[in-house]
GROMACS .gro file of C-alpha atoms in nm:
model
  129
    1MET     CA    1   0.740   1.031   0.016
    2LEU     CA    2   0.927   0.918   0.323
    3TYR     CA    3   0.803   1.075   0.645
    4CYS     CA    4   0.833   0.988   1.011
    5GLU     CA    5   0.556   0.972   1.271
    6ASP     CA    6   0.667   1.296   1.438
    7CYS     CA    7   0.645   1.487   1.107
    8ARG     CA    8   0.314   1.320   1.025
    9ILE     CA    9   0.164   1.459   1.345
   10TYR     CA   10   0.336   1.800   1.322
   11ASN     CA   11   0.236   1.855   0.956
   12ASN     CA   12  -0.112   1.703   0.992
   13LEU     CA   13  -0.040   1.431   0.735
   14LYS     CA   14  -0.254   1.120   0.697
   15LEU     CA   15  -0.158   0.775   0.807
   16PRO     CA   16  -0.095   0.548   0.507
   17PRO     CA   17  -0.424   0.408   0.372
   18SER     CA   18  -0.318   0.052   0.453
   19TYR     CA   19  -0.220   0.132   0.813
   20PRO     CA   20  -0.146  -0.068   1.031
   21TYR     CA   21  -0.041  -0.317   0.760
   22VAL     CA   22   0.221  -0.089   0.614
   23ASP     CA   23   0.595  -0.123   0.574
   24ILE     CA   24   0.805   0.105   0.790
   25PHE     CA   25   1.163   0.170   0.679
   26LYS     CA   26   1.466   0.309   0.858
   27ALA     CA   27   1.536   0.608   0.635
   28THR     CA   28   1.594   0.982   0.628
   29CYS     CA   29   1.265   1.167   0.669
   30GLU     CA   30   1.205   1.403   0.376
   31LEU     CA   31   1.059   1.666   0.608
   32CYS     CA   32   1.290   1.681   0.912
   33HIS     CA   33   1.593   1.518   0.743
   34LYS     CA   34   1.658   1.289   1.041
   35MET     CA   35   1.718   0.914   1.025
   36LYS     CA   36   1.400   0.757   1.168
   37ASP     CA   37   1.141   0.488   1.105
   38CYS     CA   38   0.947   0.624   0.808
   39TYR     CA   39   0.633   0.548   0.610
   40ASP     CA   40   0.689   0.527   0.235
   41ILE     CA   41   0.383   0.619   0.029
   42PRO     CA   42   0.313   0.841  -0.273
   43ALA     CA   43   0.313   1.203  -0.154
   44ILE     CA   44  -0.043   1.261  -0.273
   45TYR     CA   45  -0.177   1.008  -0.021
   46ALA     CA   46  -0.009   1.186   0.269
   47LYS     CA   47  -0.239   1.485   0.216
   48HIS     CA   48  -0.605   1.491   0.314
   49ARG     CA   49  -0.841   1.461   0.015
   50TYR     CA   50  -1.017   1.788   0.093
   51ASN     CA   51  -0.685   1.970   0.034
   52TRP     CA   52  -0.626   1.818  -0.312
   53THR     CA   53  -0.598   2.040  -0.616
   54THR     CA   54  -0.756   1.951  -0.951
   55GLU     CA   55  -0.419   1.818  -1.073
   56GLU     CA   56  -0.386   1.597  -0.765
   57LYS     CA   57  -0.733   1.455  -0.825
   58ILE     CA   58  -0.633   1.368  -1.182
   59LEU     CA   59  -0.307   1.216  -1.056
   60ASP     CA   60  -0.503   1.009  -0.803
   61THR     CA   61  -0.723   0.871  -1.083
   62MET     CA   62  -0.414   0.771  -1.280
   63LEU     CA   63  -0.243   0.616  -0.977
   64GLN     CA   64  -0.557   0.424  -0.882
   65LYS     CA   65  -0.570   0.272  -1.233
   66GLU     CA   66  -0.204   0.170  -1.211
   67TYR     CA   67  -0.241   0.014  -0.867
   68ARG     CA   68  -0.564  -0.159  -0.971
   69GLY     CA   69  -0.376  -0.330  -1.254
   70LYS     CA   70  -0.096  -0.434  -1.020
   71ALA     CA   71  -0.341  -0.559  -0.756
   72GLU     CA   72  -0.548  -0.761  -1.003
   73GLU     CA   73  -0.242  -0.926  -1.161
   74MET     CA   74  -0.106  -1.047  -0.828
   75ILE     CA   75  -0.081  -1.424  -0.779
   76ILE     CA   76   0.049  -1.661  -0.516
   77PRO     CA   77   0.270  -1.939  -0.654
   78ILE     CA   78   0.312  -2.291  -0.525
   79THR     CA   79   0.653  -2.292  -0.358
   80LYS     CA   80   0.726  -2.662  -0.302
   81GLY     CA   81   0.697  -2.991  -0.483
   82LYS     CA   82   0.678  -3.083  -0.848
   83HIS     CA   83   0.431  -2.800  -0.920
   84ALA     CA   84   0.654  -2.528  -0.773
   85GLY     CA   85   0.609  -2.199  -0.958
   86ALA     CA   86   0.255  -2.276  -1.076
   87VAL     CA   87  -0.035  -2.061  -0.958
   88ASN     CA   88  -0.188  -2.168  -0.627
   89HIS     CA   89  -0.549  -2.100  -0.723
   90GLU     CA   90  -0.692  -2.139  -0.373
   91TYR     CA   91  -0.463  -1.875  -0.220
   92THR     CA   92  -0.476  -1.651  -0.528
   93ASP     CA   93  -0.858  -1.645  -0.519
   94MET     CA   94  -0.845  -1.561  -0.148
   95LEU     CA   95  -0.592  -1.286  -0.219
   96LEU     CA   96  -0.804  -1.133  -0.495
   97GLY     CA   97  -1.096  -1.116  -0.252
   98VAL     CA   98  -0.908  -0.868  -0.031
   99LEU     CA   99  -1.028  -0.512  -0.094
  100VAL     CA  100  -0.971  -0.196   0.108
  101GLN     CA  101  -1.246   0.062   0.101
  102VAL     CA  102  -1.199   0.425   0.202
  103GLU     CA  103  -1.509   0.641   0.228
  104GLY     CA  104  -1.716   0.380   0.045
  105GLN     CA  105  -1.482   0.345  -0.255
  106ILE     CA  106  -1.214   0.087  -0.323
  107ASP     CA  107  -0.871   0.238  -0.265
  108TRP     CA  108  -0.651   0.046  -0.509
  109PHE     CA  109  -0.325   0.172  -0.361
  110ALA     CA  110  -0.423   0.045  -0.016
  111THR     CA  111  -0.563  -0.275  -0.170
  112TYR     CA  112  -0.234  -0.338  -0.353
  113GLU     CA  113  -0.030  -0.276  -0.038
  114MET     CA  114  -0.255  -0.504   0.168
  115ARG     CA  115  -0.244  -0.782  -0.093
  116ARG     CA  116   0.134  -0.750  -0.121
  117LYS     CA  117   0.178  -0.792   0.253
  118LEU     CA  118  -0.061  -1.088   0.256
  119ARG     CA  119   0.111  -1.252  -0.042
  120ASP     CA  120   0.453  -1.214   0.117
  121ALA     CA  121   0.329  -1.366   0.443
  122ILE     CA  122   0.168  -1.663   0.266
  123VAL     CA  123   0.475  -1.733   0.052
  124LYS     CA  124   0.697  -1.712   0.361
  125LYS     CA  125   0.471  -1.957   0.545
  126GLN     CA  126   0.469  -2.198   0.248
  127LYS     CA  127   0.847  -2.196   0.241
  128GLY     CA  128   0.850  -2.283   0.609
  129GLY     CA  129   0.975  -1.947   0.734
   0.00000   0.00000   0.00000
């Protein structure tokens, strides 16, 4: 779901779980249909948990499993030298230690988003950018 900050406030939507480390895109807001800077997260995570239906709770369980798999498979490669492309175990271990907890439970969507941002920053730094 793409939504802008104005619509988030007006519709009482949540900030993305990985805020402030979240990507913001110039896109058309799905609520006001204006071109603005928008958050892009699954629609279920824009709603407050106390408003979730039984189906949304089941969907959350399924999404959390998917994002857990993606987050646990993430690696950081070596980008330079004769070992380029191999796993950089030091950075990968550090990356896998990053967990985001919401209300005492690991939020795998937020963890995946946080790890993705961290991985991209580390790879960019390794490449000299």
